[in-house]
Amino acid sequence: MEKEKPIGVFDSGIGGLTVVKRLMSVLPKESIVYFGDTARVPYGSKSNETVIEYSVQNTKFLIQKNVKAVVVACNTASSIALNELRKQFDVPVIGMIEPGAEMAVHQTKNKKIGVIGTRATIANKAYSKAIKEINPDIEVFEKACPLFVPLAEEGWTNHKATYEIAEEYLEELREKEIDTLVLGCTHYPILADVIQDVIGKNVKLIDSGVASSEVVREELRRIGLETNSAVPGNAFFYVSDIPTTFKQVAELFLGKEIKEVVKVDVSELGK
């Protein structure tokens, strides 16, 4: 029965859907329970203590849904709360940072990697530390891009304002002649086309969600928890605010109908 339990995924909002989409592709027979903390997005401007508190609450919620593993589909939470979650819970907890860093190191040719993320992820130098641990010779240039999260949440994937903000944020990274750019926030792949246009076609974008999905598959195999199901898995969606908006964006992004998005009262989280 353990094998047939779902995989739990949480994020501060809709960004984690980029990870869900990849998990559905890599592990189509697995069921997924997703929690988007849309009432408290963004996490990137919160204190470390608050991010840890929210992450513990979100994980408790997923554990109550009987999940066999938890994917922290939020780079901010991964950079701040991962160790605490691994300490407190006895299911595998997979984050975004290590898989994304590993993929970037394997990709770069000129050993110049850019990283964009929320203020918290960049302030914690999560990717710099992870990349330098793998290869200390690599130069890492980090840039906080806080406005990308609300633009992604708004669905402004091809808007003039998004291009203008991207130009402002990415200009200094272009000057560093990076050949690889880590999208250090799961919201950012939603804006990947704009980011690619602005940073240049010769720069390889690294989606941490893609890398982490492979790690989830390997981890489930390693501990013998891959499903035996012969049919496609189900997906269940929970949010802490505005389920109708989430449903619209999620259906557009995942390219499939979602039967229901259930609203969870924030005051009930973590109980």
PDB file of C-alpha atoms in Angstrom:
ATOM      1  CA  MET A   1       0.000   0.000   0.000  1.00  0.00           C
ATOM      2  CA  GLU A   2       2.907   2.364   0.686  1.00  0.00           C
ATOM      3  CA  LYS A   3       3.785   2.355  -3.023  1.00  0.00           C
ATOM      4  CA  GLU A   4       0.311   3.552  -3.998  1.00  0.00           C
ATOM      5  CA  LYS A   5       0.426   6.642  -1.794  1.00  0.00           C
ATOM      6  CA  PRO A   6       0.660   9.964  -3.683  1.00  0.00           C
ATOM      7  CA  ILE A   7       3.620  12.328  -3.941  1.00  0.00           C
ATOM      8  CA  GLY A   8       3.098  15.588  -2.039  1.00  0.00           C
ATOM      9  CA  VAL A   9       4.177  18.886  -3.607  1.00  0.00           C
ATOM     10  CA  PHE A  10       3.970  22.372  -2.103  1.00  0.00           C
ATOM     11  CA  ASP A  11       4.807  25.880  -3.249  1.00  0.00           C
ATOM     12  CA  SER A  12       3.998  29.431  -2.218  1.00  0.00           C
ATOM     13  CA  GLY A  13       1.604  29.777  -5.165  1.00  0.00           C
ATOM     14  CA  ILE A  14       1.240  28.566  -8.751  1.00  0.00           C
ATOM     15  CA  GLY A  15       4.966  28.249  -9.499  1.00  0.00           C
ATOM     16  CA  GLY A  16       5.098  24.669  -8.262  1.00  0.00           C
ATOM     17  CA  LEU A  17       2.865  23.702 -11.185  1.00  0.00           C
ATOM     18  CA  THR A  18       6.024  23.798 -13.316  1.00  0.00           C
ATOM     19  CA  VAL A  19       7.294  20.943 -11.128  1.00  0.00           C
ATOM     20  CA  VAL A  20       3.942  19.116 -11.176  1.00  0.00           C
ATOM     21  CA  LYS A  21       3.890  19.258 -14.983  1.00  0.00           C
ATOM     22  CA  ARG A  22       7.340  17.692 -15.118  1.00  0.00           C
ATOM     23  CA  LEU A  23       6.483  15.041 -12.511  1.00  0.00           C
ATOM     24  CA  MET A  24       3.385  14.082 -14.540  1.00  0.00           C
ATOM     25  CA  SER A  25       5.642  13.616 -17.549  1.00  0.00           C
ATOM     26  CA  VAL A  26       8.428  11.706 -15.765  1.00  0.00           C
ATOM     27  CA  LEU A  27       6.172   9.653 -13.438  1.00  0.00           C
ATOM     28  CA  PRO A  28       2.779   9.463 -15.211  1.00  0.00           C
ATOM     29  CA  LYS A  29       1.475   6.574 -13.048  1.00  0.00           C
ATOM     30  CA  GLU A  30       2.091   8.417  -9.766  1.00  0.00           C
ATOM     31  CA  SER A  31      -0.686  10.401  -8.068  1.00  0.00           C
ATOM     32  CA  ILE A  32       0.095  13.906  -6.810  1.00  0.00           C
ATOM     33  CA  VAL A  33      -1.304  16.064  -4.013  1.00  0.00           C
ATOM     34  CA  TYR A  34      -0.443  19.730  -4.582  1.00  0.00           C
ATOM     35  CA  PHE A  35      -0.740  22.547  -2.068  1.00  0.00           C
ATOM     36  CA  GLY A  36      -0.289  26.142  -3.232  1.00  0.00           C
ATOM     37  CA  ASP A  37      -0.075  28.662  -0.394  1.00  0.00           C
ATOM     38  CA  THR A  38      -1.725  31.382  -2.463  1.00  0.00           C
ATOM     39  CA  ALA A  39      -2.873  33.344   0.614  1.00  0.00           C
ATOM     40  CA  ARG A  40       0.717  33.929   1.734  1.00  0.00           C
ATOM     41  CA  VAL A  41       2.612  34.232  -1.580  1.00  0.00           C
ATOM     42  CA  PRO A  42       5.370  35.391  -2.075  1.00  0.00           C
ATOM     43  CA  TYR A  43       7.767  33.646   0.306  1.00  0.00           C
ATOM     44  CA  GLY A  44      10.813  35.419  -1.129  1.00  0.00           C
ATOM     45  CA  SER A  45      10.197  38.615   0.841  1.00  0.00           C
ATOM     46  CA  LYS A  46       9.524  36.851   4.169  1.00  0.00           C
ATOM     47  CA  SER A  47      11.987  36.259   7.028  1.00  0.00           C
ATOM     48  CA  ASN A  48      13.739  32.897   7.312  1.00  0.00           C
ATOM     49  CA  GLU A  49      11.760  32.105  10.472  1.00  0.00           C
ATOM     50  CA  THR A  50       8.452  32.720   8.692  1.00  0.00           C
ATOM     51  CA  VAL A  51       9.443  30.616   5.668  1.00  0.00           C
ATOM     52  CA  ILE A  52      10.387  27.717   7.970  1.00  0.00           C
ATOM     53  CA  GLU A  53       7.092  28.058   9.881  1.00  0.00           C
ATOM     54  CA  TYR A  54       5.035  28.047   6.674  1.00  0.00           C
ATOM     55  CA  SER A  55       7.025  25.158   5.186  1.00  0.00           C
ATOM     56  CA  VAL A  56       6.497  23.000   8.280  1.00  0.00           C
ATOM     57  CA  GLN A  57       2.759  23.765   8.197  1.00  0.00           C
ATOM     58  CA  ASN A  58       2.532  22.927   4.481  1.00  0.00           C
ATOM     59  CA  THR A  59       4.409  19.658   4.969  1.00  0.00           C
ATOM     60  CA  LYS A  60       2.165  18.656   7.897  1.00  0.00           C
ATOM     61  CA  PHE A  61      -0.842  19.264   5.647  1.00  0.00           C
ATOM     62  CA  LEU A  62       0.595  16.981   2.948  1.00  0.00           C
ATOM     63  CA  ILE A  63       1.519  14.294   5.498  1.00  0.00           C
ATOM     64  CA  GLN A  64      -2.129  14.356   6.634  1.00  0.00           C
ATOM     65  CA  LYS A  65      -3.007  13.548   3.006  1.00  0.00           C
ATOM     66  CA  ASN A  66      -0.938  10.365   3.392  1.00  0.00           C
ATOM     67  CA  VAL A  67       1.861  11.196   0.956  1.00  0.00           C
ATOM     68  CA  LYS A  68       4.955   8.985   0.568  1.00  0.00           C
ATOM     69  CA  ALA A  69       7.363  11.814  -0.284  1.00  0.00           C
ATOM     70  CA  VAL A  70       7.341  15.622  -0.227  1.00  0.00           C
ATOM     71  CA  VAL A  71       8.687  17.833  -3.007  1.00  0.00           C
ATOM     72  CA  VAL A  72       9.442  21.393  -1.890  1.00  0.00           C
ATOM     73  CA  ALA A  73       8.602  23.035  -5.224  1.00  0.00           C
ATOM     74  CA  CYS A  74       9.742  26.428  -3.979  1.00  0.00           C
ATOM     75  CA  ASN A  75      13.353  27.562  -4.181  1.00  0.00           C
ATOM     76  CA  THR A  76      12.969  29.975  -1.263  1.00  0.00           C
ATOM     77  CA  ALA A  77      11.635  27.235   1.018  1.00  0.00           C
ATOM     78  CA  SER A  78      14.265  24.808  -0.327  1.00  0.00           C
ATOM     79  CA  SER A  79      17.075  27.241   0.460  1.00  0.00           C
ATOM     80  CA  ILE A  80      15.833  27.975   3.982  1.00  0.00           C
ATOM     81  CA  ALA A  81      13.649  25.176   5.362  1.00  0.00           C
ATOM     82  CA  LEU A  82      14.857  21.910   3.784  1.00  0.00           C
ATOM     83  CA  ASN A  83      17.082  20.768   6.660  1.00  0.00           C
ATOM     84  CA  GLU A  84      14.345  21.497   9.209  1.00  0.00           C
ATOM     85  CA  LEU A  85      11.777  19.545   7.197  1.00  0.00           C
ATOM     86  CA  ARG A  86      14.122  16.568   6.853  1.00  0.00           C
ATOM     87  CA  LYS A  87      14.670  16.677  10.619  1.00  0.00           C
ATOM     88  CA  GLN A  88      10.985  16.812  11.504  1.00  0.00           C
ATOM     89  CA  PHE A  89       9.441  14.380   8.986  1.00  0.00           C
ATOM     90  CA  ASP A  90      10.299  10.774   8.194  1.00  0.00           C
ATOM     91  CA  VAL A  91       9.362  10.779   4.498  1.00  0.00           C
ATOM     92  CA  PRO A  92      11.854  11.713   1.742  1.00  0.00           C
ATOM     93  CA  VAL A  93      11.924  15.506   1.273  1.00  0.00           C
ATOM     94  CA  ILE A  94      13.296  16.691  -2.087  1.00  0.00           C
ATOM     95  CA  GLY A  95      14.159  20.331  -2.746  1.00  0.00           C
ATOM     96  CA  MET A  96      15.083  22.399  -5.785  1.00  0.00           C
ATOM     97  CA  ILE A  97      18.576  23.717  -5.043  1.00  0.00           C
ATOM     98  CA  GLU A  98      20.870  20.676  -5.216  1.00  0.00           C
ATOM     99  CA  PRO A  99      19.328  19.181  -8.396  1.00  0.00           C
ATOM    100  CA  GLY A 100      19.334  22.590 -10.132  1.00  0.00           C
ATOM    101  CA  ALA A 101      22.935  23.301  -9.147  1.00  0.00           C
ATOM    102  CA  GLU A 102      24.058  19.873 -10.363  1.00  0.00           C
ATOM    103  CA  MET A 103      22.369  20.363 -13.739  1.00  0.00           C
ATOM    104  CA  ALA A 104      23.884  23.845 -14.171  1.00  0.00           C
ATOM    105  CA  VAL A 105      27.415  22.614 -13.393  1.00  0.00           C
ATOM    106  CA  HIS A 106      27.082  19.828 -15.977  1.00  0.00           C
ATOM    107  CA  GLN A 107      25.755  22.294 -18.556  1.00  0.00           C
ATOM    108  CA  THR A 108      28.213  25.209 -18.378  1.00  0.00           C
ATOM    109  CA  LYS A 109      31.131  25.301 -20.812  1.00  0.00           C
ATOM    110  CA  ASN A 110      32.756  28.611 -19.841  1.00  0.00           C
ATOM    111  CA  LYS A 111      32.253  28.144 -16.058  1.00  0.00           C
ATOM    112  CA  LYS A 112      30.136  31.294 -15.763  1.00  0.00           C
ATOM    113  CA  ILE A 113      26.682  30.611 -14.317  1.00  0.00           C
ATOM    114  CA  GLY A 114      23.958  33.150 -13.602  1.00  0.00           C
ATOM    115  CA  VAL A 115      21.255  32.567 -11.000  1.00  0.00           C
ATOM    116  CA  ILE A 116      18.005  34.504 -10.705  1.00  0.00           C
ATOM    117  CA  GLY A 117      15.652  34.049  -7.763  1.00  0.00           C
ATOM    118  CA  THR A 118      13.659  35.717  -5.020  1.00  0.00           C
ATOM    119  CA  ARG A 119      15.364  38.068  -2.568  1.00  0.00           C
ATOM    120  CA  ALA A 120      15.495  35.332   0.084  1.00  0.00           C
ATOM    121  CA  THR A 121      17.041  32.695  -2.202  1.00  0.00           C
ATOM    122  CA  ILE A 122      19.673  35.144  -3.460  1.00  0.00           C
ATOM    123  CA  ALA A 123      20.391  36.562   0.015  1.00  0.00           C
ATOM    124  CA  ASN A 124      20.984  33.031   1.325  1.00  0.00           C
ATOM    125  CA  LYS A 125      23.412  32.353  -1.571  1.00  0.00           C
ATOM    126  CA  ALA A 126      21.841  28.902  -1.790  1.00  0.00           C
ATOM    127  CA  TYR A 127      22.838  28.219  -5.391  1.00  0.00           C
ATOM    128  CA  SER A 128      26.310  29.778  -5.106  1.00  0.00           C
ATOM    129  CA  LYS A 129      27.123  27.485  -2.177  1.00  0.00           C
ATOM    130  CA  ALA A 130      25.706  24.385  -3.896  1.00  0.00           C
ATOM    131  CA  ILE A 131      27.493  25.104  -7.207  1.00  0.00           C
ATOM    132  CA  LYS A 132      30.835  25.900  -5.502  1.00  0.00           C
ATOM    133  CA  GLU A 133      30.609  22.639  -3.525  1.00  0.00           C
ATOM    134  CA  ILE A 134      30.417  20.724  -6.807  1.00  0.00           C
ATOM    135  CA  ASN A 135      33.049  22.814  -8.635  1.00  0.00           C
ATOM    136  CA  PRO A 136      34.844  25.668  -6.811  1.00  0.00           C
ATOM    137  CA  ASP A 137      36.289  26.969 -10.108  1.00  0.00           C
ATOM    138  CA  ILE A 138      32.907  28.117 -11.411  1.00  0.00           C
ATOM    139  CA  GLU A 139      31.985  31.814 -11.223  1.00  0.00           C
ATOM    140  CA  VAL A 140      28.426  32.411 -10.052  1.00  0.00           C
ATOM    141  CA  PHE A 141      26.555  35.683 -10.600  1.00  0.00           C
ATOM    142  CA  GLU A 142      23.277  36.040  -8.712  1.00  0.00           C
ATOM    143  CA  LYS A 143      20.438  38.500  -9.191  1.00  0.00           C
ATOM    144  CA  ALA A 144      17.193  38.880  -7.266  1.00  0.00           C
ATOM    145  CA  CYS A 145      14.167  39.316  -9.550  1.00  0.00           C
ATOM    146  CA  PRO A 146      11.250  39.726  -7.113  1.00  0.00           C
ATOM    147  CA  LEU A 147       8.746  41.143  -9.634  1.00  0.00           C
ATOM    148  CA  PHE A 148       8.850  37.968 -11.744  1.00  0.00           C
ATOM    149  CA  VAL A 149       6.657  36.117  -9.197  1.00  0.00           C
ATOM    150  CA  PRO A 150       3.626  38.465  -9.376  1.00  0.00           C
ATOM    151  CA  LEU A 151       3.995  38.659 -13.175  1.00  0.00           C
ATOM    152  CA  ALA A 152       3.889  34.846 -13.390  1.00  0.00           C
ATOM    153  CA  GLU A 153       0.958  34.665 -10.948  1.00  0.00           C
ATOM    154  CA  GLU A 154      -0.846  37.201 -13.164  1.00  0.00           C
ATOM    155  CA  GLY A 155      -0.165  35.044 -16.243  1.00  0.00           C
ATOM    156  CA  TRP A 156       1.697  37.903 -18.000  1.00  0.00           C
ATOM    157  CA  THR A 157       3.868  35.532 -20.027  1.00  0.00           C
ATOM    158  CA  ASN A 158       4.165  37.768 -23.091  1.00  0.00           C
ATOM    159  CA  HIS A 159       3.425  41.243 -21.775  1.00  0.00           C
ATOM    160  CA  LYS A 160       5.323  44.404 -22.649  1.00  0.00           C
ATOM    161  CA  ALA A 161       5.819  45.163 -18.932  1.00  0.00           C
ATOM    162  CA  THR A 162       7.358  41.718 -18.381  1.00  0.00           C
ATOM    163  CA  TYR A 163       9.888  42.352 -21.175  1.00  0.00           C
ATOM    164  CA  GLU A 164      10.786  45.774 -19.742  1.00  0.00           C
ATOM    165  CA  ILE A 165      11.301  44.381 -16.231  1.00  0.00           C
ATOM    166  CA  ALA A 166      13.314  41.444 -17.598  1.00  0.00           C
ATOM    167  CA  GLU A 167      15.587  43.877 -19.481  1.00  0.00           C
ATOM    168  CA  GLU A 168      16.162  45.812 -16.257  1.00  0.00           C
ATOM    169  CA  TYR A 169      16.944  42.688 -14.219  1.00  0.00           C
ATOM    170  CA  LEU A 170      19.030  40.727 -16.722  1.00  0.00           C
ATOM    171  CA  GLU A 171      21.222  43.429 -18.259  1.00  0.00           C
ATOM    172  CA  GLU A 172      24.040  42.988 -15.722  1.00  0.00           C
ATOM    173  CA  LEU A 173      24.027  39.186 -16.175  1.00  0.00           C
ATOM    174  CA  ARG A 174      24.379  39.608 -19.947  1.00  0.00           C
ATOM    175  CA  GLU A 175      27.478  41.711 -19.297  1.00  0.00           C
ATOM    176  CA  LYS A 176      29.010  38.842 -17.273  1.00  0.00           C
ATOM    177  CA  GLU A 177      28.946  36.622 -20.411  1.00  0.00           C
ATOM    178  CA  ILE A 178      27.284  33.713 -18.639  1.00  0.00           C
ATOM    179  CA  ASP A 179      26.472  30.666 -20.761  1.00  0.00           C
ATOM    180  CA  THR A 180      24.041  29.111 -18.255  1.00  0.00           C
ATOM    181  CA  LEU A 181      21.195  30.685 -16.248  1.00  0.00           C
ATOM    182  CA  VAL A 182      19.481  28.929 -13.345  1.00  0.00           C
ATOM    183  CA  LEU A 183      15.791  29.823 -13.016  1.00  0.00           C
ATOM    184  CA  GLY A 184      16.026  29.792  -9.221  1.00  0.00           C
ATOM    185  CA  CYS A 185      12.311  30.097  -8.565  1.00  0.00           C
ATOM    186  CA  THR A 186       9.635  27.681  -9.759  1.00  0.00           C
ATOM    187  CA  HIS A 187       7.521  30.608 -10.990  1.00  0.00           C
ATOM    188  CA  TYR A 188      10.207  31.662 -13.468  1.00  0.00           C
ATOM    189  CA  PRO A 189       9.774  28.864 -16.067  1.00  0.00           C
ATOM    190  CA  ILE A 190       6.303  30.330 -16.681  1.00  0.00           C
ATOM    191  CA  LEU A 191       8.198  33.390 -18.033  1.00  0.00           C
ATOM    192  CA  ALA A 192      10.913  31.305 -19.748  1.00  0.00           C
ATOM    193  CA  ASP A 193      10.215  32.640 -23.263  1.00  0.00           C
ATOM    194  CA  VAL A 194      10.670  36.261 -22.151  1.00  0.00           C
ATOM    195  CA  ILE A 195      13.762  35.416 -20.080  1.00  0.00           C
ATOM    196  CA  GLN A 196      15.322  33.508 -23.003  1.00  0.00           C
ATOM    197  CA  ASP A 197      14.646  36.378 -25.439  1.00  0.00           C
ATOM    198  CA  VAL A 198      16.204  38.934 -23.109  1.00  0.00           C
ATOM    199  CA  ILE A 199      19.217  36.941 -21.853  1.00  0.00           C
ATOM    200  CA  GLY A 200      20.039  35.657 -25.361  1.00  0.00           C
ATOM    201  CA  LYS A 201      19.543  32.431 -27.303  1.00  0.00           C
ATOM    202  CA  ASN A 202      23.072  31.176 -26.543  1.00  0.00           C
ATOM    203  CA  VAL A 203      22.419  31.001 -22.802  1.00  0.00           C
ATOM    204  CA  LYS A 204      21.063  27.665 -21.564  1.00  0.00           C
ATOM    205  CA  LEU A 205      18.182  28.011 -19.085  1.00  0.00           C
ATOM    206  CA  ILE A 206      18.186  25.559 -16.184  1.00  0.00           C
ATOM    207  CA  ASP A 207      14.776  24.628 -14.760  1.00  0.00           C
ATOM    208  CA  SER A 208      15.256  23.237 -11.245  1.00  0.00           C
ATOM    209  CA  GLY A 209      11.854  21.560 -11.484  1.00  0.00           C
ATOM    210  CA  VAL A 210      13.084  19.392 -14.365  1.00  0.00           C
ATOM    211  CA  ALA A 211      16.195  18.404 -12.410  1.00  0.00           C
ATOM    212  CA  SER A 212      14.308  17.728  -9.172  1.00  0.00           C
ATOM    213  CA  SER A 213      11.723  15.527 -10.930  1.00  0.00           C
ATOM    214  CA  GLU A 214      14.521  13.196 -12.014  1.00  0.00           C
ATOM    215  CA  VAL A 215      15.760  13.111  -8.413  1.00  0.00           C
ATOM    216  CA  VAL A 216      12.240  12.201  -7.208  1.00  0.00           C
ATOM    217  CA  ARG A 217      12.130   9.293  -9.667  1.00  0.00           C
ATOM    218  CA  GLU A 218      15.571   8.052  -8.581  1.00  0.00           C
ATOM    219  CA  GLU A 219      14.694   8.385  -4.875  1.00  0.00           C
ATOM    220  CA  LEU A 220      11.412   6.457  -5.191  1.00  0.00           C
ATOM    221  CA  ARG A 221      13.242   3.692  -7.072  1.00  0.00           C
ATOM    222  CA  ARG A 222      16.035   3.621  -4.513  1.00  0.00           C
ATOM    223  CA  ILE A 223      13.683   3.130  -1.561  1.00  0.00           C
ATOM    224  CA  GLY A 224      11.300   0.838  -3.448  1.00  0.00           C
ATOM    225  CA  LEU A 225       8.305   3.184  -3.397  1.00  0.00           C
ATOM    226  CA  GLU A 226       7.604   3.554  -7.128  1.00  0.00           C
ATOM    227  CA  THR A 227       3.961   2.783  -7.844  1.00  0.00           C
ATOM    228  CA  ASN A 228       2.901  -0.535  -9.366  1.00  0.00           C
ATOM    229  CA  SER A 229      -0.156   1.096 -10.915  1.00  0.00           C
ATOM    230  CA  ALA A 230      -0.833   0.369 -14.588  1.00  0.00           C
ATOM    231  CA  VAL A 231      -3.088   3.421 -15.039  1.00  0.00           C
ATOM    232  CA  PRO A 232      -2.270   7.162 -15.024  1.00  0.00           C
ATOM    233  CA  GLY A 233      -2.164   8.773 -11.589  1.00  0.00           C
ATOM    234  CA  ASN A 234      -4.612  11.351 -10.259  1.00  0.00           C
ATOM    235  CA  ALA A 235      -3.818  14.913  -9.200  1.00  0.00           C
ATOM    236  CA  PHE A 236      -5.470  16.674  -6.268  1.00  0.00           C
ATOM    237  CA  PHE A 237      -5.119  20.428  -5.805  1.00  0.00           C
ATOM    238  CA  TYR A 238      -5.426  22.508  -2.634  1.00  0.00           C
ATOM    239  CA  VAL A 239      -4.812  26.239  -2.170  1.00  0.00           C
ATOM    240  CA  SER A 240      -5.069  28.666   0.737  1.00  0.00           C
ATOM    241  CA  ASP A 241      -6.832  31.388  -1.308  1.00  0.00           C
ATOM    242  CA  ILE A 242      -8.626  32.158  -4.605  1.00  0.00           C
ATOM    243  CA  PRO A 243      -9.206  28.620  -5.958  1.00  0.00           C
ATOM    244  CA  THR A 244     -11.024  29.862  -9.101  1.00  0.00           C
ATOM    245  CA  THR A 245      -8.025  31.901 -10.320  1.00  0.00           C
ATOM    246  CA  PHE A 246      -5.660  29.035  -9.516  1.00  0.00           C
ATOM    247  CA  LYS A 247      -7.880  26.606 -11.439  1.00  0.00           C
ATOM    248  CA  GLN A 248      -7.857  28.810 -14.559  1.00  0.00           C
ATOM    249  CA  VAL A 249      -4.068  29.269 -14.554  1.00  0.00           C
ATOM    250  CA  ALA A 250      -3.425  25.602 -13.692  1.00  0.00           C
ATOM    251  CA  GLU A 251      -5.637  24.321 -16.536  1.00  0.00           C
ATOM    252  CA  LEU A 252      -3.945  26.672 -18.983  1.00  0.00           C
ATOM    253  CA  PHE A 253      -0.505  25.684 -17.820  1.00  0.00           C
ATOM    254  CA  LEU A 254      -1.023  21.918 -17.448  1.00  0.00           C
ATOM    255  CA  GLY A 255      -3.131  21.707 -20.616  1.00  0.00           C
ATOM    256  CA  LYS A 256      -5.828  19.618 -18.952  1.00  0.00           C
ATOM    257  CA  GLU A 257      -9.052  20.104 -17.055  1.00  0.00           C
ATOM    258  CA  ILE A 258      -8.889  20.133 -13.270  1.00  0.00           C
ATOM    259  CA  LYS A 259     -12.026  18.815 -11.621  1.00  0.00           C
ATOM    260  CA  GLU A 260     -11.684  20.664  -8.353  1.00  0.00           C
ATOM    261  CA  VAL A 261      -9.420  23.000  -6.417  1.00  0.00           C
ATOM    262  CA  VAL A 262     -10.125  22.885  -2.685  1.00  0.00           C
ATOM    263  CA  LYS A 263      -9.578  25.934  -0.475  1.00  0.00           C
ATOM    264  CA  VAL A 264      -7.818  25.270   2.825  1.00  0.00           C
ATOM    265  CA  ASP A 265      -8.155  27.659   5.773  1.00  0.00           C
ATOM    266  CA  VAL A 266      -4.674  28.981   6.677  1.00  0.00           C
ATOM    267  CA  SER A 267      -5.576  28.863  10.373  1.00  0.00           C
ATOM    268  CA  GLU A 268      -6.074  25.085  10.042  1.00  0.00           C
ATOM    269  CA  LEU A 269      -2.639  24.479   8.509  1.00  0.00           C
ATOM    270  CA  GLY A 270      -0.134  22.593  10.619  1.00  0.00           C
ATOM    271  CA  LYS A 271      -2.662  21.457  13.223  1.00  0.00           C
TER     272      LYS A 271
END
